Short mmCIF file of C-alpha atoms in Angstrom, two decimals:
data_model
loop_
_atom_site.label_atom_id
_atom_site.label_comp_id
_atom_site.label_asym_id
_atom_site.label_seq_id
_atom_site.Cartn_x
_atom_site.Cartn_y
_atom_site.Cartn_z
CA MET Z 197 2.25 -63.01 47.06
CA LYS Z 198 5.00 -60.39 47.36
CA ALA Z 199 6.08 -60.96 43.74
CA THR Z 200 2.51 -60.50 42.53
CA ILE Z 201 2.16 -57.18 44.30
CA LYS Z 202 5.49 -56.07 42.80
CA GLN Z 203 4.31 -57.08 39.31
CA ASP Z 204 0.98 -55.29 39.85
CA LEU Z 205 2.83 -52.09 40.69
CA LEU Z 206 5.52 -52.45 38.05
CA LEU Z 207 3.30 -53.09 35.03
CA PRO Z 208 1.29 -49.84 35.16
CA PHE Z 209 4.53 -47.97 35.83
CA ILE Z 210 6.19 -49.49 32.74
CA ALA Z 211 3.09 -48.85 30.66
CA THR Z 212 2.93 -45.21 31.77
CA PHE Z 213 6.65 -44.78 31.07
CA ALA Z 214 6.25 -46.32 27.61
CA VAL Z 215 3.30 -44.08 26.76
CA MET Z 216 5.17 -40.99 27.95
CA THR Z 217 8.30 -41.91 25.97
CA ILE Z 218 6.29 -42.51 22.79
CA SER Z 219 4.37 -39.27 23.17
CA LEU Z 220 7.63 -37.39 23.74
CA LEU Z 221 9.18 -38.99 20.66
CA VAL Z 222 6.17 -38.07 18.57
CA GLY Z 223 6.34 -34.47 19.74
CA GLN Z 224 10.08 -34.20 19.21
CA SER Z 225 11.16 -32.39 16.10
CA PHE Z 226 13.45 -34.62 14.09
CA PRO Z 227 14.93 -33.23 10.87
CA ASP Z 228 11.97 -33.50 8.53
CA GLU Z 229 12.70 -35.24 5.26
CA ALA Z 230 9.83 -33.32 3.67
CA SER Z 231 11.39 -29.94 4.53
CA PRO Z 232 12.66 -28.11 1.46
CA ARG Z 233 16.41 -27.89 1.01
CA MET Z 234 17.31 -24.22 0.96
CA GLU Z 235 20.24 -22.29 -0.48
CA SER Z 236 20.27 -18.53 -0.52
CA ASN Z 237 22.36 -15.66 -1.74
CA PHE Z 238 21.66 -12.07 -0.72
CA SER Z 239 24.84 -10.44 -2.00
CA MET Z 240 23.21 -9.18 -5.22
CA ALA Z 241 20.35 -7.33 -3.52
CA VAL Z 242 20.12 -3.60 -4.26
CA PRO Z 243 19.74 -0.83 -3.22
CA ARG Z 244 19.69 -1.87 0.42
CA THR Z 245 21.98 -4.44 1.99
CA VAL Z 246 20.08 -7.31 3.53
CA GLU Z 247 20.76 -7.57 7.26
CA GLU Z 248 21.92 -10.98 8.49
CA LEU Z 249 18.84 -11.51 10.63
CA THR Z 250 16.62 -10.69 7.67
CA GLN Z 251 18.57 -13.15 5.49
CA ARG Z 252 17.89 -15.91 8.00
CA SER Z 253 14.20 -14.95 8.29
CA ILE Z 254 13.68 -14.88 4.54
CA THR Z 255 15.35 -18.25 3.99
CA ARG Z 256 13.40 -19.84 6.86
CA ASP Z 257 10.03 -18.31 5.97
CA TYR Z 258 10.33 -19.02 2.26
CA GLY Z 259 11.00 -22.68 3.09
CA TYR Z 260 8.03 -22.77 5.46
CA ALA Z 261 5.88 -21.14 2.78
CA TRP Z 262 6.68 -23.90 0.29
CA GLU Z 263 6.06 -26.55 2.91
CA SER Z 264 2.64 -25.08 3.58
CA LEU Z 265 2.01 -24.71 -0.17
CA ASP Z 266 2.63 -28.44 -0.60
CA ARG Z 267 0.38 -29.29 2.33
CA ALA Z 268 -2.36 -26.95 1.14
CA LEU Z 269 -2.36 -28.23 -2.45
CA SER Z 270 -2.04 -31.89 -1.51
CA SER Z 271 -4.93 -31.75 0.94
CA ASN Z 272 -6.92 -28.98 -0.79
CA SER Z 273 -6.95 -26.93 2.42
CA PRO Z 274 -6.76 -23.21 1.63
CA GLY Z 275 -6.49 -22.36 5.34
CA LEU Z 276 -2.91 -23.66 5.31
CA LEU Z 277 -1.93 -20.74 3.07
CA ASP Z 278 -2.81 -18.12 5.68
CA ALA Z 279 0.48 -18.17 7.56
CA TYR Z 280 2.95 -17.49 4.74
CA PHE Z 281 0.98 -16.10 1.79
CA SER Z 282 -0.82 -12.84 1.26
CA GLY Z 283 -2.19 -10.67 -1.53
CA PRO Z 284 -2.24 -12.00 -5.10
CA ALA Z 285 -0.15 -15.09 -4.24
CA LYS Z 286 -2.66 -16.21 -1.64
CA THR Z 287 -5.65 -15.38 -3.82
CA GLY Z 288 -4.18 -17.30 -6.77
CA LEU Z 289 -3.31 -20.38 -4.73
CA ALA Z 290 -6.68 -20.38 -2.99
CA SER Z 291 -8.31 -20.25 -6.40
CA ALA Z 292 -6.09 -23.15 -7.54
CA ILE Z 293 -7.23 -25.18 -4.55
CA ALA Z 294 -10.89 -24.39 -5.21
CA SER Z 295 -10.64 -25.60 -8.81
CA GLN Z 296 -8.56 -28.64 -7.77
CA GLU Z 297 -11.38 -29.52 -5.39
CA LYS Z 298 -13.89 -29.25 -8.25
CA THR Z 299 -11.86 -31.38 -10.64
CA GLY Z 300 -10.71 -33.93 -8.08
CA ILE Z 301 -7.03 -33.08 -8.46
CA ARG Z 302 -4.42 -33.05 -5.73
CA SER Z 303 -0.87 -31.74 -6.26
CA HIS Z 304 2.18 -32.94 -4.39
CA TYR Z 305 5.46 -31.03 -4.39
CA LEU Z 306 7.94 -33.60 -3.16
CA LYS Z 307 11.70 -33.52 -2.51
CA GLN Z 308 11.87 -29.77 -2.88
CA SER Z 309 15.07 -27.79 -3.14
CA HIS Z 310 15.22 -24.03 -3.60
CA LYS Z 311 18.06 -21.82 -4.68
CA LEU Z 312 17.11 -18.29 -3.66
CA GLU Z 313 18.75 -15.13 -4.89
CA ALA Z 314 17.68 -11.70 -3.70
CA VAL Z 315 17.74 -9.12 -6.51
CA PHE Z 316 15.98 -6.15 -4.94
CA TYR Z 317 15.51 -4.93 -1.37
CA SER Z 318 13.64 -1.66 -1.15
CA PRO Z 319 15.28 1.40 0.47
CA GLU Z 320 12.82 1.27 3.38
CA GLY Z 321 13.03 -2.52 3.77
CA ASP Z 322 9.36 -3.08 3.08
CA VAL Z 323 9.60 -5.37 0.05
CA MET Z 324 12.12 -7.83 -1.35
CA GLU Z 325 12.25 -9.41 -4.78
CA LEU Z 326 13.89 -12.80 -5.13
CA ARG Z 327 14.56 -15.38 -7.79
CA ASP Z 328 14.11 -18.99 -6.94
CA THR Z 329 15.41 -21.90 -8.98
CA ALA Z 330 13.22 -24.63 -7.56
CA GLN Z 331 13.46 -28.36 -8.11
CA TYR Z 332 10.82 -30.81 -6.98
CA ASP Z 333 9.02 -33.97 -7.90
CA LEU Z 334 5.59 -32.86 -9.03
CA GLU Z 335 2.90 -35.47 -8.70
CA LEU Z 336 -0.65 -34.75 -9.77
CA VAL Z 337 -3.32 -37.19 -8.69
CA ALA Z 338 -6.83 -37.02 -10.14
CA ASP Z 339 -9.56 -39.26 -8.78
CA GLY Z 340 -6.97 -41.59 -7.25
CA ARG Z 341 -4.92 -41.89 -10.43
CA THR Z 342 -1.51 -40.33 -11.00
CA ILE Z 343 -1.86 -38.19 -14.10
CA GLN Z 344 1.51 -36.45 -13.91
CA ASP Z 345 4.75 -37.45 -12.25
CA GLU Z 346 7.80 -35.42 -13.18
CA HIS Z 347 10.97 -33.95 -11.79
CA ALA Z 348 10.48 -30.26 -12.45
CA VAL Z 349 13.08 -27.50 -12.48
CA LEU Z 350 11.26 -24.18 -12.40
CA ARG Z 351 12.21 -20.56 -12.03
CA TYR Z 352 10.11 -18.28 -9.88
CA VAL Z 353 10.06 -14.54 -9.38
CA VAL Z 354 9.00 -13.86 -5.82
CA LEU Z 355 7.93 -10.76 -3.93
CA MET Z 356 8.05 -10.97 -0.15
CA THR Z 357 6.91 -8.41 2.39
CA PRO Z 358 7.33 -8.30 6.15
CA ALA Z 359 4.33 -9.18 8.32
CA ALA Z 360 4.06 -9.00 12.10
CA ASP Z 361 6.65 -11.67 12.91
CA ARG Z 362 7.63 -13.17 9.55
CA TRP Z 363 8.08 -12.55 5.85
CA VAL Z 364 5.20 -13.58 3.62
CA ILE Z 365 4.99 -14.25 -0.11
CA ARG Z 366 2.88 -11.71 -2.04
CA GLN Z 367 3.82 -12.78 -5.54
CA LEU Z 368 4.96 -16.17 -6.79
CA GLN Z 369 5.27 -16.29 -10.55
CA ALA Z 370 6.95 -19.03 -12.59
CA VAL Z 371 8.92 -17.72 -15.55
CA PRO Z 372 10.55 -19.57 -18.44
CA ARG Z 373 13.87 -17.85 -17.79
CA PHE Z 374 15.39 -15.12 -15.63
CA MET X 104 33.50 -68.39 -43.49
CA TRP X 105 31.39 -65.24 -44.05
CA SER X 106 28.19 -67.25 -44.33
CA LEU X 107 28.95 -68.82 -40.96
CA ILE X 108 28.88 -65.57 -39.07
CA ASN X 109 25.70 -64.32 -40.79
CA THR X 110 22.42 -65.15 -39.14
CA VAL X 111 20.59 -67.88 -40.92
CA LEU X 112 16.81 -67.68 -40.64
CA PRO X 113 15.05 -70.99 -40.35
CA GLY X 114 12.68 -71.53 -43.21
CA SER X 115 9.85 -73.16 -41.28
CA ARG X 116 6.28 -71.81 -41.67
CA ALA X 117 5.82 -71.71 -37.90
CA PHE X 118 8.72 -69.28 -37.54
CA GLN X 119 7.45 -67.07 -40.38
CA ALA X 120 4.02 -66.89 -38.75
CA ARG X 121 5.58 -65.92 -35.44
CA PHE X 122 7.65 -63.26 -37.21
CA LEU X 123 4.52 -61.83 -38.78
CA LEU X 124 2.71 -61.77 -35.45
CA LEU X 125 5.62 -59.93 -33.85
CA GLY X 126 5.55 -57.34 -36.63
CA LEU X 127 1.81 -56.91 -36.19
CA ALA X 128 2.18 -56.47 -32.46
CA LEU X 129 4.82 -53.79 -33.03
CA CYS X 130 2.51 -51.96 -35.45
CA VAL X 131 -0.38 -52.09 -32.96
CA ARG X 132 1.90 -50.76 -30.24
CA GLN X 133 3.03 -47.88 -32.48
CA ALA X 134 -0.59 -47.09 -33.25
CA SER X 135 -1.39 -47.13 -29.55
CA LEU X 136 1.50 -44.75 -28.85
CA ALA X 137 0.18 -42.44 -31.51
CA GLN X 138 -3.17 -42.48 -29.76
CA THR X 139 -1.62 -41.29 -26.49
CA ALA X 140 0.43 -38.55 -28.09
CA ALA X 141 0.89 -35.48 -25.93
CA PRO X 142 -1.35 -32.45 -26.46
CA ARG X 143 0.25 -29.56 -28.34
CA PRO X 144 -0.12 -26.15 -26.69
CA PRO X 145 1.01 -22.96 -28.44
CA ASP X 146 4.58 -21.77 -27.91
CA ALA X 147 3.57 -18.49 -26.28
CA VAL X 148 0.38 -17.48 -24.53
CA VAL X 149 -0.40 -14.05 -23.13
CA ALA X 150 -2.41 -13.98 -19.91
CA GLY X 151 -6.13 -13.57 -20.41
CA THR X 152 -6.19 -14.40 -24.14
CA ASP X 153 -8.09 -17.30 -25.71
CA PHE X 154 -6.01 -20.04 -27.32
CA SER X 155 -6.22 -23.64 -28.50
CA ILE X 156 -4.43 -26.84 -27.61
CA SER X 157 -4.44 -29.47 -30.33
CA THR X 158 -4.66 -33.21 -29.77
CA THR X 159 -4.11 -36.12 -32.13
CA GLY X 160 -5.45 -39.63 -32.47
CA SER X 161 -8.95 -40.93 -31.98
CA GLY X 162 -11.13 -42.17 -29.16
CA LYS X 163 -12.27 -40.71 -25.88
CA ALA X 164 -9.87 -39.15 -23.43
CA THR X 165 -9.82 -36.89 -20.39
CA PHE X 166 -8.16 -33.53 -20.76
CA TYR X 167 -6.74 -31.67 -17.76
CA LEU X 168 -5.43 -28.12 -17.73
CA VAL X 169 -3.47 -27.35 -14.54
CA GLY X 170 -2.16 -23.85 -13.94
CA PRO X 171 -0.95 -21.69 -11.06
CA SER X 172 -4.44 -20.60 -10.06
CA HIS X 173 -6.81 -22.68 -12.14
CA SER X 174 -7.36 -26.27 -13.15
CA SER X 175 -10.04 -27.84 -15.30
CA LYS X 176 -11.05 -31.27 -16.53
CA GLN X 177 -13.16 -32.37 -19.47
CA GLN X 178 -13.98 -35.42 -21.53
CA ILE X 179 -12.94 -34.99 -25.15
CA GLU X 180 -12.61 -36.83 -28.44
CA ARG X 181 -8.98 -37.11 -29.46
CA GLY X 182 -8.09 -35.19 -32.57
CA GLN X 183 -10.14 -32.16 -31.64
CA ASP X 184 -8.64 -28.82 -30.67
CA MET X 185 -9.27 -27.73 -27.11
CA HIS X 186 -10.41 -24.14 -26.89
CA ILE X 187 -9.16 -22.49 -23.71
CA ASN X 188 -10.85 -19.30 -22.55
CA GLY X 189 -8.67 -16.41 -21.49
CA ASP X 190 -9.99 -16.45 -17.95
CA GLU X 191 -8.68 -20.01 -17.53
CA ALA X 192 -5.15 -18.77 -18.15
CA ALA X 193 -5.18 -15.38 -16.45
CA SER X 194 -2.29 -16.09 -14.09
CA ALA X 195 1.19 -15.96 -15.55
CA GLY X 196 3.28 -19.04 -14.96
CA ARG X 197 3.68 -22.64 -15.98
CA TYR X 198 0.71 -24.67 -17.14
CA LEU X 199 0.33 -28.38 -17.80
CA ALA X 200 -1.95 -29.78 -20.49
CA ILE X 201 -2.54 -33.45 -19.72
CA LEU X 202 -4.38 -35.96 -21.87
CA CYS X 203 -5.33 -39.27 -20.31
CA SER X 204 -6.89 -42.45 -21.63
CA ASP X 205 -5.05 -45.69 -20.82
CA THR X 206 -1.97 -43.65 -20.11
CA CYS X 207 -1.42 -39.94 -19.62
CA GLN X 208 0.68 -37.64 -21.78
CA SER X 209 1.43 -34.06 -20.91
CA ALA X 210 2.93 -30.89 -22.28
CA SER X 211 3.91 -27.78 -20.39
CA PHE X 212 3.80 -24.18 -21.53
CA TYR X 213 4.16 -20.73 -20.06
CA VAL X 214 1.64 -17.94 -19.86
CA THR X 215 3.28 -14.53 -19.84
CA PRO X 216 1.88 -11.30 -18.35
CA ASP X 217 -0.29 -8.97 -20.39
CA ASP X 218 0.58 -5.28 -20.83
CA ARG X 219 0.97 -3.16 -17.71
CA ALA X 220 -2.32 -2.02 -16.28
CA SER X 221 -1.52 -0.89 -12.78
CA LEU X 222 1.39 0.36 -10.76
CA ALA X 223 2.15 -0.47 -7.17
CA PHE X 224 3.93 2.64 -5.95
CA LEU X 225 5.58 2.81 -2.56
CA ALA X 226 6.78 6.28 -1.52
CA HIS X 227 8.50 7.02 1.78
CA PRO X 228 8.37 8.86 4.08
CA SER X 229 5.07 10.73 4.35
CA ARG X 230 6.78 13.59 6.26
CA VAL X 231 10.29 14.67 5.48
CA PRO X 232 12.54 17.57 6.56
CA VAL X 233 13.53 19.96 3.78
CA ARG X 234 16.96 19.91 2.12
CA GLU X 235 17.83 16.37 3.11
CA ALA X 236 19.84 14.20 0.73
CA ASN X 237 18.23 10.91 -0.43
CA ALA X 238 15.36 11.58 1.94
CA ILE X 239 12.51 10.52 -0.35
CA SER X 240 12.36 7.08 -1.90
CA GLY X 241 9.98 5.70 -4.50
CA VAL X 242 9.58 2.08 -5.61
CA VAL X 243 7.36 1.02 -8.50
CA PHE X 244 6.21 -2.45 -9.51
CA SER X 245 4.22 -2.82 -12.69
CA PHE X 246 1.37 -5.33 -12.90
CA ASP X 247 -1.04 -6.38 -15.61
CA LYS X 248 -4.78 -6.41 -15.06
CA PHE X 249 -4.56 -9.93 -13.61
CA HIS X 250 -1.97 -8.91 -10.99
CA ASN X 251 0.89 -10.60 -12.84
CA LEU X 252 4.23 -8.86 -12.40
CA VAL X 253 5.30 -7.40 -15.75
CA LEU X 254 8.96 -8.34 -16.17
CA THR X 255 9.68 -6.77 -19.55
CA PRO X 256 11.67 -3.51 -19.12
CA LEU X 257 9.54 -0.37 -18.99
CA ALA X 258 10.53 3.26 -18.51
CA VAL X 259 9.11 4.77 -15.33
CA THR X 260 9.16 8.55 -14.99
CA PHE X 261 9.31 9.88 -11.45
CA THR X 262 8.30 13.53 -11.11
CA LEU X 263 8.38 15.68 -8.01
CA THR X 264 5.79 18.47 -8.17
CA ALA X 265 4.68 21.28 -5.87
CA ASP X 266 1.77 23.63 -6.59
CA GLY X 267 1.58 22.30 -10.14
CA ARG X 268 5.26 23.02 -10.83
CA ASP X 269 7.73 20.25 -11.65
CA LEU X 270 10.63 20.40 -9.21
CA ALA X 271 12.53 17.40 -10.52
CA SER X 272 11.98 14.57 -12.97
CA ARG X 273 13.88 11.36 -13.63
CA SER X 274 13.30 8.41 -15.94
CA VAL X 275 14.24 5.00 -14.55
CA PRO X 276 13.88 1.70 -16.46
CA THR X 277 12.37 -1.27 -14.66
CA LYS X 278 14.65 -4.21 -14.00
CA ASP X 279 13.08 -7.50 -12.93
CA GLY X 280 9.77 -5.63 -12.85
CA VAL X 281 10.84 -2.93 -10.43
CA ALA X 282 12.10 0.65 -10.72
CA TRP X 283 13.21 2.78 -7.79
CA LEU X 284 14.80 6.09 -6.95
CA ARG X 285 16.05 8.15 -4.05
CA ILE X 286 15.72 11.88 -4.26
CA ARG X 287 16.64 14.93 -2.17
CA SER X 288 13.80 16.78 -0.50
CA GLY X 289 13.04 20.32 -1.67
CA ASP X 290 13.80 23.64 -0.01
CA ALA X 291 10.30 24.82 0.87
CA ALA X 292 8.03 23.36 3.51
CA GLY X 293 4.63 22.26 2.30
CA THR X 294 2.95 19.51 0.37
CA ILE X 295 4.69 17.97 -2.61
CA GLN X 296 3.66 15.12 -4.87
CA LEU X 297 5.80 12.29 -6.14
CA VAL X 298 4.29 10.99 -9.35
CA ALA X 299 5.25 7.72 -11.04
CA SER X 300 4.22 7.36 -14.69
CA ILE X 301 4.43 4.62 -17.29
CA GLY X 302 2.81 5.53 -20.57
CA GLY X 303 -0.61 6.89 -19.66
CA LEU X 304 -0.58 5.44 -16.16
CA ASN X 305 0.06 7.92 -13.35
CA VAL X 306 0.12 7.20 -9.66
CA ARG X 307 0.81 9.97 -7.17
CA ARG X 308 1.82 9.99 -3.54
CA VAL X 309 1.74 13.01 -1.28
CA VAL X 310 4.78 13.85 0.82
CA ARG X 311 4.70 16.59 3.41
CA GLN X 312 7.93 18.55 3.59
CA VAL X 313 8.46 20.12 6.97
CA ALA X 314 11.01 22.63 8.20
CA SER X 315 14.34 21.22 9.17
CA ASP X 316 16.14 21.98 12.46
CA PRO X 317 16.06 25.62 13.66
CA CYS X 318 18.80 27.87 12.37
CA ASN X 319 20.16 31.14 13.86
CA LEU X 320 18.11 31.02 17.04
CA ARG X 321 17.88 34.55 18.44
CA ILE X 322 16.33 35.57 21.75
CA LYS X 323 15.39 38.81 23.50
CA ALA X 324 14.51 39.52 27.13
CA GLN X 325 12.33 42.08 28.81
CA ARG X 326 11.96 42.95 32.47
CA THR X 327 8.46 42.90 33.92
CA VAL X 328 7.15 43.28 37.44
CA ARG X 329 7.05 39.48 37.78
CA GLY X 330 10.55 38.76 36.46
CA ILE X 331 12.13 38.45 33.04
CA VAL X 332 10.17 37.47 29.93
CA VAL X 333 12.44 35.77 27.42
CA GLU X 334 11.28 34.97 23.92
CA THR X 335 12.72 33.95 20.62
CA GLU X 336 12.38 35.74 17.36
CA PRO X 337 10.27 33.70 14.87
CA VAL X 338 12.12 30.38 14.71
CA ARG X 339 13.02 29.29 11.20
CA ASP X 340 15.21 26.66 9.58
CA CYS X 341 18.13 27.52 7.36
CA SER X 342 15.82 27.72 4.31
CA GLY X 343 13.57 30.24 6.03
CA ASN X 344 10.71 27.83 6.75
CA ALA X 345 8.88 28.35 10.03
CA VAL X 346 9.74 25.56 12.44
CA PRO X 347 6.53 23.69 13.39
CA ASP X 348 4.68 24.61 16.56
CA GLY X 349 5.43 22.27 19.41
CA THR X 350 9.18 22.17 18.72
CA ILE X 351 10.90 22.60 22.08
CA VAL X 352 13.27 25.46 22.82
CA THR X 353 15.28 25.16 26.05
CA PHE X 354 16.03 28.40 27.89
CA THR X 355 18.91 28.29 30.36
CA LYS X 356 19.61 30.90 33.01
CA MET X 357 22.84 31.16 35.03
CA ASP X 358 23.21 33.62 37.87
CA GLY X 359 24.39 33.78 41.47
CA ALA X 360 21.52 31.52 42.52
CA GLY X 361 22.76 28.79 40.17
CA LYS X 362 21.57 27.30 36.88
CA SER X 363 17.99 26.65 35.87
CA THR X 364 16.38 25.52 32.62
CA VAL X 365 12.91 25.85 31.15
CA ASP X 366 11.59 23.91 28.14
CA ALA X 367 9.10 25.94 26.13
CA PRO X 368 7.24 24.79 23.02
CA ILE X 369 7.09 27.02 19.99
CA LYS X 370 3.65 28.59 19.56
CA GLN X 371 2.89 30.52 16.40
CA GLY X 372 6.57 30.52 15.52
CA ILE X 373 7.80 31.90 18.85
CA ALA X 374 8.93 30.21 22.09
CA ARG X 375 8.43 32.27 25.22
CA THR X 376 9.03 31.82 28.95
CA GLN X 377 9.16 33.86 32.13
CA MET X 378 11.91 33.43 34.71
CA MET X 379 13.21 35.05 37.86
CA ALA X 380 16.77 36.19 37.47
CA LEU X 381 19.32 38.12 39.47
CA PRO X 382 21.09 41.07 37.93
CA GLY X 383 24.04 39.92 35.84
CA ALA X 384 22.36 36.64 34.90
CA VAL X 385 23.21 35.06 31.55
CA ILE X 386 20.28 33.61 29.60
CA SER X 387 20.69 31.42 26.53
CA ALA X 388 18.44 29.25 24.34
CA ALA X 389 18.92 26.06 22.40
CA SER X 390 16.82 23.84 20.17
CA GLY X 391 18.15 20.57 18.88
CA VAL X 392 21.82 21.18 18.19
CA VAL X 393 21.43 24.92 17.60
CA MET X 394 22.42 27.44 20.28
CA GLY X 395 20.97 30.93 20.39
CA ASN X 396 22.71 34.17 21.29
CA PRO X 397 23.35 34.50 25.07
CA ILE X 398 21.95 37.62 26.81
CA ARG X 399 23.51 39.16 29.93
CA LEU X 400 21.13 41.11 32.14
CA SER X 401 22.37 44.49 33.26
CA GLU X 402 23.47 44.90 36.93
#
């Protein structure tokens, strides 16, 4: 009788503990394999020297921007662009998503790595131009069929501007060469 | 010996038939590969211009065009040229032309910006003290009519004008699509314009030059029935510009009763205050880092 009561008390306790542990593990931020690998160099920026805190912000926010770009283009959700894109970059990507939706295409930017180099930082600190040598596995899926699967190495010219609490991409333009 | 190491083909009919079948299969495979040949886009495309992408082979296929801000899909007959409208390739960047039937073949190409059509011109600050080195900065980005950043070098002319007169002018080439300058502010207070020009494109920004710190602060005092009225002469900066109203002048009085200070704003170029002072008091004035002439009241 005593053992039964103990079991009755113990089981819900174990179950609750298990549920709490799992929910904590789910919420915990493990290093994300999908996060872009980032390298950056700000020593070439002119005319203003890039402050260390700004260097960290740019590297972090540019990585987040590409993560959200991948999520937005793979799920055709333009709302995911809001946090890290503005101006022509946001308009262009939103337009890309709208036409992807029409044609049944989804784009996946997998295993990203970015090599960022700042080339211009305005005297007042209100705009920065960067070059990015990006590598990723580009997978295009149309109507459930993979129509393109390649390892791409692309060069981008990027304009970033400061927003309230982060840097956002205003211009993202692939170029054949720097 | 030599004949031993050479391959000897069996002469049976069955083997010859099999050999023929293998050859046929290889030919069919080659033909199939030809059918799925990649589309051929032009080497260079300028944003917003019409162009064609050629395909080879025969049979039905699906053609995809995927670009930075546009993608399209259409059913085509292989061998026909795909006409692409300029508005489908308005964004500069990398495009993919993909042709799919049993398998998919693709080709990539770049769309480059059109000629410059607009300038993004950032000028700072909107108010600046006169005669200050590197006080005004201008940054210009050049874009085409589709908002693509124009990366080919262009000469930007920055001109500083006041009342229709050119005060300074400098030509700066763009590098990576951007040109910038820093320039000293002028001597006279008032409105000036910083103009950035490329070819026939002009964009102007207004900068208000204001007087710098006061210079040669001079005061005078006058006895009245209610005490001493102390006032400055018209307060000007070292270039002779009237210091703006509201600038604070601090009057300090020292006498037998001790030290007292009064902050007075400049109104219509003059700061004025009234104080009680004992005979022999010393009154001085200061604004910013500038001290005025001290006055000693007669015994």
